[in-house]
Amino acid sequence: MMVELPLIMAPKKVKSGSDSSVKKPKRITVETKKEIIAKHENGACVSDLAMQYKMAKSTICTILKNKEALKAADVAKGVTILTKQRPNLLDEVEKLLVWINQKELTGDSVNETIICKKALHMHCDLLVTSLSTSTASVEEFKASRGWFDKFR
């Protein structure tokens, strides 16, 4: 005969506000990253840079891997993240919101299909005007359901 005993567990630990085991992510400025790249190009090895800046070697290697983008960056002091800029042409497409508001004010009904058709039409018009005034590359735009959901 086997007796089953209830499983007794220790009570949950209450975390204090000053828990030193949890590290907060450290952001590295673009300026610091450029210093690391310059020192590496002057002959400093990765492990020395890691000790000097109190970072993991993998972090230093990641910075060195992205050195072309970091060198090309012209940013303000204190900036930590490089982000890709949205194409101007896609910003212009969002003028569609003004058109939708005008339609709603006049009492016209607008649905997803009408909005997507208008967005494609506006994008085509913008392509014609932008290609005639500049040699910018053509950005692809699809008025898909995903675009509509994000636009909404």
PDB file of C-alpha atoms in Angstrom:
ATOM      1  CA  MET A   1       0.000   0.000   0.000  1.00  0.00           C
ATOM      2  CA  MET A   2       1.421   3.298  -1.084  1.00  0.00           C
ATOM      3  CA  VAL A   3       0.443   6.529   0.589  1.00  0.00           C
ATOM      4  CA  GLU A   4       0.599   9.656  -1.506  1.00  0.00           C
ATOM      5  CA  LEU A   5       1.859  12.659   0.391  1.00  0.00           C
ATOM      6  CA  PRO A   6       0.911  16.166  -0.670  1.00  0.00           C
ATOM      7  CA  LEU A   7       3.684  18.096  -2.349  1.00  0.00           C
ATOM      8  CA  ILE A   8       4.732  20.979  -0.152  1.00  0.00           C
ATOM      9  CA  MET A   9       6.655  23.798  -1.757  1.00  0.00           C
ATOM     10  CA  ALA A  10       8.479  26.688  -0.229  1.00  0.00           C
ATOM     11  CA  PRO A  11       6.685  30.058  -0.330  1.00  0.00           C
ATOM     12  CA  LYS A  12       7.456  32.396  -3.209  1.00  0.00           C
ATOM     13  CA  LYS A  13      10.272  34.806  -2.654  1.00  0.00           C
ATOM     14  CA  VAL A  14       9.335  38.454  -2.587  1.00  0.00           C
ATOM     15  CA  LYS A  15      11.608  40.562  -4.756  1.00  0.00           C
ATOM     16  CA  SER A  16      12.896  43.699  -3.186  1.00  0.00           C
ATOM     17  CA  GLY A  17      13.134  46.979  -5.061  1.00  0.00           C
ATOM     18  CA  SER A  18      16.926  46.994  -4.928  1.00  0.00           C
ATOM     19  CA  ASP A  19      17.592  43.608  -6.506  1.00  0.00           C
ATOM     20  CA  SER A  20      21.184  43.867  -7.692  1.00  0.00           C
ATOM     21  CA  SER A  21      21.109  40.624  -9.698  1.00  0.00           C
ATOM     22  CA  VAL A  22      18.964  42.153 -12.460  1.00  0.00           C
ATOM     23  CA  LYS A  23      21.061  44.169 -14.879  1.00  0.00           C
ATOM     24  CA  LYS A  24      19.553  47.089 -16.713  1.00  0.00           C
ATOM     25  CA  PRO A  25      20.478  47.157 -20.420  1.00  0.00           C
ATOM     26  CA  LYS A  26      23.230  49.649 -21.115  1.00  0.00           C
ATOM     27  CA  ARG A  27      22.905  51.839 -24.194  1.00  0.00           C
ATOM     28  CA  ILE A  28      26.114  52.741 -25.967  1.00  0.00           C
ATOM     29  CA  THR A  29      26.205  56.084 -27.753  1.00  0.00           C
ATOM     30  CA  VAL A  30      27.165  56.264 -31.417  1.00  0.00           C
ATOM     31  CA  GLU A  31      30.039  58.517 -30.356  1.00  0.00           C
ATOM     32  CA  THR A  32      31.426  55.767 -28.083  1.00  0.00           C
ATOM     33  CA  LYS A  33      30.989  53.202 -30.844  1.00  0.00           C
ATOM     34  CA  LYS A  34      33.001  55.430 -33.194  1.00  0.00           C
ATOM     35  CA  GLU A  35      35.763  55.669 -30.555  1.00  0.00           C
ATOM     36  CA  ILE A  36      35.856  51.870 -30.306  1.00  0.00           C
ATOM     37  CA  ILE A  37      36.125  51.555 -34.095  1.00  0.00           C
ATOM     38  CA  ALA A  38      38.907  54.149 -34.251  1.00  0.00           C
ATOM     39  CA  LYS A  39      40.898  52.416 -31.494  1.00  0.00           C
ATOM     40  CA  HIS A  40      40.474  49.049 -33.198  1.00  0.00           C
ATOM     41  CA  GLU A  41      41.703  50.490 -36.495  1.00  0.00           C
ATOM     42  CA  ASN A  42      44.736  51.887 -34.664  1.00  0.00           C
ATOM     43  CA  GLY A  43      45.644  48.371 -33.534  1.00  0.00           C
ATOM     44  CA  ALA A  44      43.813  47.753 -30.251  1.00  0.00           C
ATOM     45  CA  CYS A  45      42.612  44.168 -29.889  1.00  0.00           C
ATOM     46  CA  VAL A  46      39.025  43.247 -29.135  1.00  0.00           C
ATOM     47  CA  SER A  47      39.706  41.862 -25.656  1.00  0.00           C
ATOM     48  CA  ASP A  48      41.529  45.064 -24.604  1.00  0.00           C
ATOM     49  CA  LEU A  49      38.632  47.178 -25.853  1.00  0.00           C
ATOM     50  CA  ALA A  50      36.159  44.939 -24.025  1.00  0.00           C
ATOM     51  CA  MET A  51      38.041  45.401 -20.745  1.00  0.00           C
ATOM     52  CA  GLN A  52      38.493  49.149 -21.263  1.00  0.00           C
ATOM     53  CA  TYR A  53      34.796  49.792 -21.994  1.00  0.00           C
ATOM     54  CA  LYS A  54      33.535  47.076 -19.587  1.00  0.00           C
ATOM     55  CA  MET A  55      31.638  45.256 -22.330  1.00  0.00           C
ATOM     56  CA  ALA A  56      31.503  41.710 -23.613  1.00  0.00           C
ATOM     57  CA  LYS A  57      33.792  40.815 -26.507  1.00  0.00           C
ATOM     58  CA  SER A  58      30.717  39.917 -28.544  1.00  0.00           C
ATOM     59  CA  THR A  59      29.390  43.468 -28.102  1.00  0.00           C
ATOM     60  CA  ILE A  60      32.673  44.923 -29.375  1.00  0.00           C
ATOM     61  CA  CYS A  61      32.617  42.512 -32.328  1.00  0.00           C
ATOM     62  CA  THR A  62      29.039  43.526 -33.170  1.00  0.00           C
ATOM     63  CA  ILE A  63      30.058  47.185 -33.132  1.00  0.00           C
ATOM     64  CA  LEU A  64      33.008  46.413 -35.423  1.00  0.00           C
ATOM     65  CA  LYS A  65      30.746  44.401 -37.731  1.00  0.00           C
ATOM     66  CA  ASN A  66      28.507  47.464 -38.158  1.00  0.00           C
ATOM     67  CA  LYS A  67      31.388  49.904 -38.532  1.00  0.00           C
ATOM     68  CA  GLU A  68      30.514  51.019 -42.074  1.00  0.00           C
ATOM     69  CA  ALA A  69      27.048  52.192 -41.045  1.00  0.00           C
ATOM     70  CA  LEU A  70      28.406  53.779 -37.874  1.00  0.00           C
ATOM     71  CA  LYS A  71      31.178  55.626 -39.724  1.00  0.00           C
ATOM     72  CA  ALA A  72      28.686  56.999 -42.223  1.00  0.00           C
ATOM     73  CA  ALA A  73      26.361  58.189 -39.465  1.00  0.00           C
ATOM     74  CA  ASP A  74      26.334  61.882 -38.712  1.00  0.00           C
ATOM     75  CA  VAL A  75      24.356  62.121 -35.493  1.00  0.00           C
ATOM     76  CA  ALA A  76      23.892  64.505 -32.601  1.00  0.00           C
ATOM     77  CA  LYS A  77      25.813  63.941 -29.382  1.00  0.00           C
ATOM     78  CA  GLY A  78      24.233  61.353 -27.101  1.00  0.00           C
ATOM     79  CA  VAL A  79      22.336  59.441 -29.801  1.00  0.00           C
ATOM     80  CA  THR A  80      22.375  55.717 -29.062  1.00  0.00           C
ATOM     81  CA  ILE A  81      20.416  54.096 -31.901  1.00  0.00           C
ATOM     82  CA  LEU A  82      20.659  54.471 -35.667  1.00  0.00           C
ATOM     83  CA  THR A  83      17.299  54.036 -37.337  1.00  0.00           C
ATOM     84  CA  LYS A  84      16.342  53.725 -40.962  1.00  0.00           C
ATOM     85  CA  GLN A  85      14.563  56.805 -42.241  1.00  0.00           C
ATOM     86  CA  ARG A  86      11.188  56.343 -43.871  1.00  0.00           C
ATOM     87  CA  PRO A  87      11.123  57.193 -47.567  1.00  0.00           C
ATOM     88  CA  ASN A  88       9.613  60.622 -48.208  1.00  0.00           C
ATOM     89  CA  LEU A  89       7.308  59.159 -50.816  1.00  0.00           C
ATOM     90  CA  LEU A  90       5.589  56.906 -48.286  1.00  0.00           C
ATOM     91  CA  ASP A  91       5.162  59.848 -45.908  1.00  0.00           C
ATOM     92  CA  GLU A  92       3.351  61.680 -48.671  1.00  0.00           C
ATOM     93  CA  VAL A  93       0.959  58.769 -49.151  1.00  0.00           C
ATOM     94  CA  GLU A  94      -0.349  59.405 -45.660  1.00  0.00           C
ATOM     95  CA  LYS A  95      -2.023  62.529 -46.992  1.00  0.00           C
ATOM     96  CA  LEU A  96      -4.722  59.994 -47.657  1.00  0.00           C
ATOM     97  CA  LEU A  97      -5.862  60.562 -44.092  1.00  0.00           C
ATOM     98  CA  VAL A  98      -6.825  64.122 -44.996  1.00  0.00           C
ATOM     99  CA  TRP A  99      -8.837  62.837 -47.951  1.00  0.00           C
ATOM    100  CA  ILE A 100     -10.651  60.326 -45.714  1.00  0.00           C
ATOM    101  CA  ASN A 101     -11.513  63.044 -43.196  1.00  0.00           C
ATOM    102  CA  GLN A 102     -12.876  65.267 -45.978  1.00  0.00           C
ATOM    103  CA  LYS A 103     -15.034  62.406 -47.272  1.00  0.00           C
ATOM    104  CA  GLU A 104     -16.408  61.716 -43.799  1.00  0.00           C
ATOM    105  CA  LEU A 105     -17.201  65.405 -43.246  1.00  0.00           C
ATOM    106  CA  THR A 106     -19.200  65.538 -46.471  1.00  0.00           C
ATOM    107  CA  GLY A 107     -21.125  62.420 -45.432  1.00  0.00           C
ATOM    108  CA  ASP A 108     -19.680  60.065 -48.061  1.00  0.00           C
ATOM    109  CA  SER A 109     -19.050  56.484 -46.994  1.00  0.00           C
ATOM    110  CA  VAL A 110     -15.534  55.132 -47.374  1.00  0.00           C
ATOM    111  CA  ASN A 111     -14.546  51.493 -46.984  1.00  0.00           C
ATOM    112  CA  GLU A 112     -11.285  49.558 -47.164  1.00  0.00           C
ATOM    113  CA  THR A 113     -11.469  49.010 -50.927  1.00  0.00           C
ATOM    114  CA  ILE A 114     -12.059  52.690 -51.709  1.00  0.00           C
ATOM    115  CA  ILE A 115      -9.268  53.790 -49.370  1.00  0.00           C
ATOM    116  CA  CYS A 116      -6.776  51.296 -50.839  1.00  0.00           C
ATOM    117  CA  LYS A 117      -7.634  52.347 -54.415  1.00  0.00           C
ATOM    118  CA  LYS A 118      -7.212  56.017 -53.502  1.00  0.00           C
ATOM    119  CA  ALA A 119      -3.878  55.251 -51.790  1.00  0.00           C
ATOM    120  CA  LEU A 120      -2.565  53.465 -54.888  1.00  0.00           C
ATOM    121  CA  HIS A 121      -3.760  56.329 -57.098  1.00  0.00           C
ATOM    122  CA  MET A 122      -2.047  58.915 -54.878  1.00  0.00           C
ATOM    123  CA  HIS A 123       1.142  56.839 -54.822  1.00  0.00           C
ATOM    124  CA  CYS A 124       1.202  56.627 -58.623  1.00  0.00           C
ATOM    125  CA  ASP A 125       0.729  60.406 -58.869  1.00  0.00           C
ATOM    126  CA  LEU A 126       3.560  60.945 -56.396  1.00  0.00           C
ATOM    127  CA  LEU A 127       5.818  58.586 -58.351  1.00  0.00           C
ATOM    128  CA  VAL A 128       5.247  60.563 -61.534  1.00  0.00           C
ATOM    129  CA  THR A 129       6.007  63.901 -59.870  1.00  0.00           C
ATOM    130  CA  SER A 130       8.994  62.650 -57.870  1.00  0.00           C
ATOM    131  CA  LEU A 131      10.618  60.844 -60.802  1.00  0.00           C
ATOM    132  CA  SER A 132      10.284  63.919 -62.995  1.00  0.00           C
ATOM    133  CA  THR A 133      11.958  66.146 -60.379  1.00  0.00           C
ATOM    134  CA  SER A 134      14.636  63.787 -59.012  1.00  0.00           C
ATOM    135  CA  THR A 135      16.566  60.616 -59.647  1.00  0.00           C
ATOM    136  CA  ALA A 136      15.381  58.949 -56.440  1.00  0.00           C
ATOM    137  CA  SER A 137      14.867  55.209 -56.398  1.00  0.00           C
ATOM    138  CA  VAL A 138      11.331  53.906 -56.735  1.00  0.00           C
ATOM    139  CA  GLU A 139       9.916  52.612 -53.454  1.00  0.00           C
ATOM    140  CA  GLU A 140       7.460  49.761 -53.780  1.00  0.00           C
ATOM    141  CA  PHE A 141       4.046  50.378 -52.274  1.00  0.00           C
ATOM    142  CA  LYS A 142       1.181  47.944 -52.042  1.00  0.00           C
ATOM    143  CA  ALA A 143      -2.100  49.008 -50.528  1.00  0.00           C
ATOM    144  CA  SER A 144      -2.514  45.612 -48.900  1.00  0.00           C
ATOM    145  CA  ARG A 145      -4.723  44.620 -46.009  1.00  0.00           C
ATOM    146  CA  GLY A 146      -1.680  44.767 -43.705  1.00  0.00           C
ATOM    147  CA  TRP A 147      -0.953  48.319 -44.836  1.00  0.00           C
ATOM    148  CA  PHE A 148      -4.594  49.257 -44.313  1.00  0.00           C
ATOM    149  CA  ASP A 149      -4.665  47.772 -40.795  1.00  0.00           C
ATOM    150  CA  LYS A 150      -1.529  49.722 -39.837  1.00  0.00           C
ATOM    151  CA  PHE A 151      -2.820  52.870 -41.526  1.00  0.00           C
ATOM    152  CA  ARG A 152      -6.106  52.648 -39.691  1.00  0.00           C
TER     153      ARG A 152
END
